[in-house]
Tab-separated table of C-alpha atoms in Angstrom:
chain	number	residue	atom	x	y	z
A	1	UNK	CA	121.738	103.395	91.825
A	2	UNK	CA	120.573	100.919	94.407
A	3	UNK	CA	119.931	102.240	97.847
A	4	UNK	CA	118.739	100.782	101.281
A	5	UNK	CA	118.157	101.800	104.838
A	6	UNK	CA	117.446	105.564	104.009
A	7	UNK	CA	115.031	107.873	105.383
A	8	UNK	CA	114.363	110.521	102.707
A	9	UNK	CA	115.041	110.616	98.934
A	10	UNK	CA	114.599	113.421	96.442
A	11	UNK	CA	115.089	112.261	92.730
A	12	UNK	CA	115.477	115.218	90.416
A	13	UNK	CA	115.879	114.973	86.814
A	14	UNK	CA	116.649	118.189	84.900
A	15	UNK	CA	118.436	116.778	81.677
A	16	UNK	CA	117.902	114.143	78.913
A	17	UNK	CA	119.591	111.207	80.506
A	18	UNK	CA	117.905	108.291	82.244
A	19	UNK	CA	117.709	108.434	86.034
A	20	UNK	CA	117.160	105.139	87.617
A	21	UNK	CA	116.729	104.545	91.494
A	22	UNK	CA	115.930	101.211	93.420
A	23	UNK	CA	115.191	101.600	97.210
A	24	UNK	CA	114.618	98.199	99.338
A	25	UNK	CA	114.187	97.531	103.179
A	26	UNK	CA	114.006	101.164	104.136
A	27	UNK	CA	111.753	102.936	106.831
A	28	UNK	CA	110.642	106.667	105.904
A	29	UNK	CA	109.102	107.795	109.131
A	30	UNK	CA	108.519	111.267	110.614
A	31	UNK	CA	109.679	113.383	107.673
A	32	UNK	CA	108.140	116.773	107.992
A	33	UNK	CA	108.345	119.714	105.614
A	34	UNK	CA	107.816	123.266	107.249
A	35	UNK	CA	104.661	125.172	105.981
A	36	UNK	CA	107.032	128.190	105.084
A	37	UNK	CA	110.021	126.329	103.614
A	38	UNK	CA	110.565	126.163	99.783
A	39	UNK	CA	109.392	123.117	97.776
A	40	UNK	CA	106.961	122.462	100.656
A	41	UNK	CA	105.309	119.746	98.555
A	42	UNK	CA	108.252	117.368	99.168
A	43	UNK	CA	107.135	114.170	100.173
A	44	UNK	CA	109.352	111.350	101.976
A	45	UNK	CA	110.239	110.043	98.541
A	46	UNK	CA	109.905	112.566	95.777
A	47	UNK	CA	110.255	111.911	92.147
A	48	UNK	CA	110.607	115.298	90.121
A	49	UNK	CA	110.874	115.135	86.453
A	50	UNK	CA	111.810	118.416	85.133
A	51	UNK	CA	113.778	117.704	81.881
A	52	UNK	CA	112.951	115.332	79.101
A	53	UNK	CA	114.966	112.464	80.652
A	54	UNK	CA	112.955	109.805	82.186
A	55	UNK	CA	112.896	108.990	85.958
A	56	UNK	CA	112.654	105.189	86.706
A	57	UNK	CA	111.808	104.734	90.447
A	58	UNK	CA	111.532	101.017	91.974
A	59	UNK	CA	110.607	100.809	95.868
A	60	UNK	CA	110.321	97.206	97.544
A	61	UNK	CA	109.760	96.206	101.223
A	62	UNK	CA	109.709	99.550	102.694
A	63	UNK	CA	107.634	101.352	105.514
A	64	UNK	CA	106.364	104.932	105.102
A	65	UNK	CA	104.984	106.101	108.594
A	66	UNK	CA	104.047	109.460	110.247
A	67	UNK	CA	105.278	111.732	107.539
A	68	UNK	CA	103.645	115.057	106.994
A	69	UNK	CA	103.717	117.241	103.901
A	70	UNK	CA	101.320	119.191	101.802
A	71	UNK	CA	101.250	116.830	98.927
A	72	UNK	CA	101.926	113.145	98.837
A	73	UNK	CA	103.569	112.849	102.328
A	74	UNK	CA	105.136	109.432	101.691
A	75	UNK	CA	105.586	109.387	97.796
A	76	UNK	CA	105.011	112.240	95.289
A	77	UNK	CA	105.555	111.617	91.480
A	78	UNK	CA	105.506	115.029	89.798
A	79	UNK	CA	106.421	115.811	86.234
A	80	UNK	CA	106.309	119.511	85.464
A	81	UNK	CA	107.588	119.412	81.787
A	82	UNK	CA	105.647	118.270	78.913
A	83	UNK	CA	108.403	116.020	78.051
A	84	UNK	CA	109.157	114.628	81.433
A	85	UNK	CA	108.302	110.806	81.974
A	86	UNK	CA	108.164	109.329	85.352
A	87	UNK	CA	107.968	105.448	85.676
A	88	UNK	CA	107.241	104.549	89.376
A	89	UNK	CA	106.868	101.204	90.959
A	90	UNK	CA	106.190	100.406	94.701
A	91	UNK	CA	105.778	96.988	95.772
A	92	UNK	CA	105.262	94.945	99.143
A	93	UNK	CA	105.455	98.203	101.365
A	94	UNK	CA	103.224	99.751	104.043
A	95	UNK	CA	102.064	103.352	104.338
A	96	UNK	CA	100.570	104.130	107.585
A	97	UNK	CA	99.559	107.141	109.572
A	98	UNK	CA	100.756	109.565	106.950
A	99	UNK	CA	99.032	113.113	106.757
A	100	UNK	CA	98.814	115.573	103.797
A	101	UNK	CA	97.435	119.004	104.421
A	102	UNK	CA	96.250	119.364	100.739
A	103	UNK	CA	96.237	116.225	98.820
A	104	UNK	CA	97.431	112.650	98.934
A	105	UNK	CA	98.048	111.394	102.459
A	106	UNK	CA	100.334	108.797	101.436
A	107	UNK	CA	100.804	108.870	97.670
A	108	UNK	CA	100.263	111.913	95.129
A	109	UNK	CA	100.599	110.927	91.388
A	110	UNK	CA	100.734	114.269	89.286
A	111	UNK	CA	101.629	117.733	89.403
A	112	UNK	CA	99.343	120.321	91.017
A	113	UNK	CA	100.623	123.653	89.777
A	114	UNK	CA	101.777	123.201	86.133
A	115	UNK	CA	99.350	122.760	83.158
A	116	UNK	CA	101.892	121.285	81.115
A	117	UNK	CA	102.575	118.367	83.322
A	118	UNK	CA	104.452	115.309	81.812
A	119	UNK	CA	103.448	111.717	81.471
A	120	UNK	CA	103.314	109.541	84.982
A	121	UNK	CA	103.061	105.715	84.943
A	122	UNK	CA	102.662	104.602	88.647
A	123	UNK	CA	102.354	100.859	89.667
A	124	UNK	CA	101.511	99.795	93.014
A	125	UNK	CA	101.660	96.157	93.884
A	126	UNK	CA	100.751	94.376	97.226
A	127	UNK	CA	100.995	97.433	99.335
A	128	UNK	CA	99.128	98.287	102.608
A	129	UNK	CA	97.729	101.724	103.200
A	130	UNK	CA	96.131	102.218	106.536
A	131	UNK	CA	95.199	105.164	108.454
A	132	UNK	CA	96.338	107.944	106.181
A	133	UNK	CA	94.541	111.347	106.065
A	134	UNK	CA	94.165	114.308	103.558
A	135	UNK	CA	91.425	116.641	102.589
A	136	UNK	CA	91.695	115.067	98.973
A	137	UNK	CA	92.728	111.452	98.674
A	138	UNK	CA	93.078	110.181	102.044
A	139	UNK	CA	95.372	107.385	100.782
A	140	UNK	CA	96.177	108.319	97.098
A	141	UNK	CA	95.635	111.460	95.090
A	142	UNK	CA	95.741	111.209	91.110
A	143	UNK	CA	95.884	114.542	89.166
A	144	UNK	CA	96.850	115.725	85.815
A	145	UNK	CA	96.854	118.903	83.955
A	146	UNK	CA	97.627	118.266	80.331
A	147	UNK	CA	99.196	114.717	79.861
A	148	UNK	CA	98.401	110.996	80.466
A	149	UNK	CA	98.483	109.553	83.860
A	150	UNK	CA	98.269	105.895	84.328
A	151	UNK	CA	97.941	104.060	87.820
A	152	UNK	CA	97.949	100.315	87.973
A	153	UNK	CA	97.157	98.771	91.449
A	154	UNK	CA	97.095	94.982	92.155
A	155	UNK	CA	96.799	93.248	95.415
A	156	UNK	CA	96.671	96.428	97.512
A	157	UNK	CA	94.735	96.829	100.777
A	158	UNK	CA	93.366	100.272	101.561
A	159	UNK	CA	91.754	100.623	105.023
A	160	UNK	CA	90.771	103.265	107.636
A	161	UNK	CA	91.968	106.230	105.296
A	162	UNK	CA	89.990	109.487	105.463
A	163	UNK	CA	89.485	112.508	103.437
A	164	UNK	CA	86.739	115.045	102.592
A	165	UNK	CA	86.930	113.850	98.984
A	166	UNK	CA	88.050	110.276	98.181
A	167	UNK	CA	88.870	108.678	101.517
A	168	UNK	CA	90.693	105.896	99.650
A	169	UNK	CA	91.428	107.464	96.259
A	170	UNK	CA	90.768	110.819	94.711
A	171	UNK	CA	91.156	111.682	91.001
A	172	UNK	CA	90.997	114.934	89.103
A	173	UNK	CA	91.894	116.526	85.748
A	174	UNK	CA	92.308	119.804	84.098
A	175	UNK	CA	92.689	120.724	80.375
A	176	UNK	CA	93.530	117.710	78.161
A	177	UNK	CA	94.814	115.529	80.741
A	178	UNK	CA	93.638	111.822	81.175
A	179	UNK	CA	93.804	109.430	83.955
A	180	UNK	CA	93.620	105.718	83.325
A	181	UNK	CA	93.323	103.830	86.795
A	182	UNK	CA	92.989	99.962	87.209
A	183	UNK	CA	92.513	98.074	90.456
A	184	UNK	CA	92.764	94.228	90.658
A	185	UNK	CA	92.517	91.959	93.558
A	186	UNK	CA	92.630	94.927	96.070
A	187	UNK	CA	90.657	95.422	99.178
A	188	UNK	CA	89.083	98.764	100.169
A	189	UNK	CA	87.486	98.727	103.606
A	190	UNK	CA	86.775	101.293	106.512
A	191	UNK	CA	87.678	104.284	104.409
A	192	UNK	CA	85.669	107.579	104.994
A	193	UNK	CA	84.683	107.129	101.412
A	194	UNK	CA	85.976	105.035	98.414
A	195	UNK	CA	87.076	106.195	94.901
A	196	UNK	CA	85.977	109.560	93.994
A	197	UNK	CA	86.592	111.315	90.611
A	198	UNK	CA	86.038	114.987	89.212
A	199	UNK	CA	86.764	116.128	85.784
A	200	UNK	CA	86.706	114.623	82.057
A	201	UNK	CA	88.974	112.064	80.652
A	202	UNK	CA	88.974	109.777	83.636
A	203	UNK	CA	88.784	105.939	83.230
A	204	UNK	CA	88.672	103.617	86.396
A	205	UNK	CA	88.530	99.871	86.194
A	206	UNK	CA	87.969	97.634	89.321
A	207	UNK	CA	88.114	93.843	89.080
A	208	UNK	CA	88.296	90.878	91.491
A	209	UNK	CA	88.292	93.331	94.321
A	210	UNK	CA	86.482	93.626	97.730
A	211	UNK	CA	85.121	97.126	97.811
A	212	UNK	CA	82.979	98.281	100.824
A	213	UNK	CA	79.538	99.497	99.543
A	214	UNK	CA	80.251	97.699	96.264
A	215	UNK	CA	81.814	98.716	92.732
A	216	UNK	CA	80.782	97.617	89.206
A	217	UNK	CA	83.198	95.394	87.694
A	218	UNK	CA	84.123	91.684	86.972
A	219	UNK	CA	84.555	89.522	90.047
A	220	UNK	CA	83.951	92.416	92.626
A	221	UNK	CA	82.583	91.805	96.021
A	222	UNK	CA	81.475	93.815	99.034
A	223	UNK	CA	81.981	90.939	101.492
A	224	UNK	CA	83.610	91.422	104.995
A	225	UNK	CA	87.454	91.175	104.197
A	226	UNK	CA	88.004	89.247	107.584
A	227	UNK	CA	91.199	90.994	108.120
A	228	UNK	CA	94.035	88.924	109.933
A	229	UNK	CA	96.110	90.687	112.525
A	230	UNK	CA	99.770	89.909	112.428
A	231	UNK	CA	102.833	90.937	114.478
A	232	UNK	CA	104.415	94.366	113.552
A	233	UNK	CA	101.456	95.598	111.675
A	234	UNK	CA	97.781	96.399	112.271
A	235	UNK	CA	96.653	94.142	109.492
A	236	UNK	CA	98.143	91.865	107.036
A	237	UNK	CA	95.489	90.632	104.424
A	238	UNK	CA	91.862	89.746	104.078
A	239	UNK	CA	90.438	86.251	103.661
A	240	UNK	CA	87.362	86.664	101.551
């Protein structure tokens, strides 16, 4: 299905069929889940794989602003069955001023309660993450219990996000779970901290990116990104 101009979406696959959703040009703003409600980790866009069938979620040219949840207040990708597979792609979108009370101020990849979590592939392309807040992973939280999690980020800007652990990105594993994260052509600046990881089986590769304080990797720099302001947004891009 293809959707536009929506405010909240829950993709839930409990069967074996393929569940495909494309969302374009939507504003997800001000979504709030009461802390005493069921499924209180429901983000504005929630991809929940409970069965063996894959979820394929594509988001383009959207805005996620001012959402408040426990986990991944803008987008949460959650695979609770060992056979579950989620392929999530978000591009050319803005995540600003989202807050999570536990993990992943804007985006949460992974399941936080089930050890037999499934496989998640998350692609983030050309997005802006600004002013998001959470105790762990101010902008993004990556977690897995027993299965592989892959996160690929290209051309993303993460600025002024904050968290006690991983102001920009926090990653953690439990059991046999592994995380493979790559960033290319990204800007990380003005966050309370950068990329932090805890647990075994985590691989993070950063290349051709501008990271405040520096980060080892081919083509990386720590130069002033010289942000350019633009209409309708606090920043557009850097010119380093």
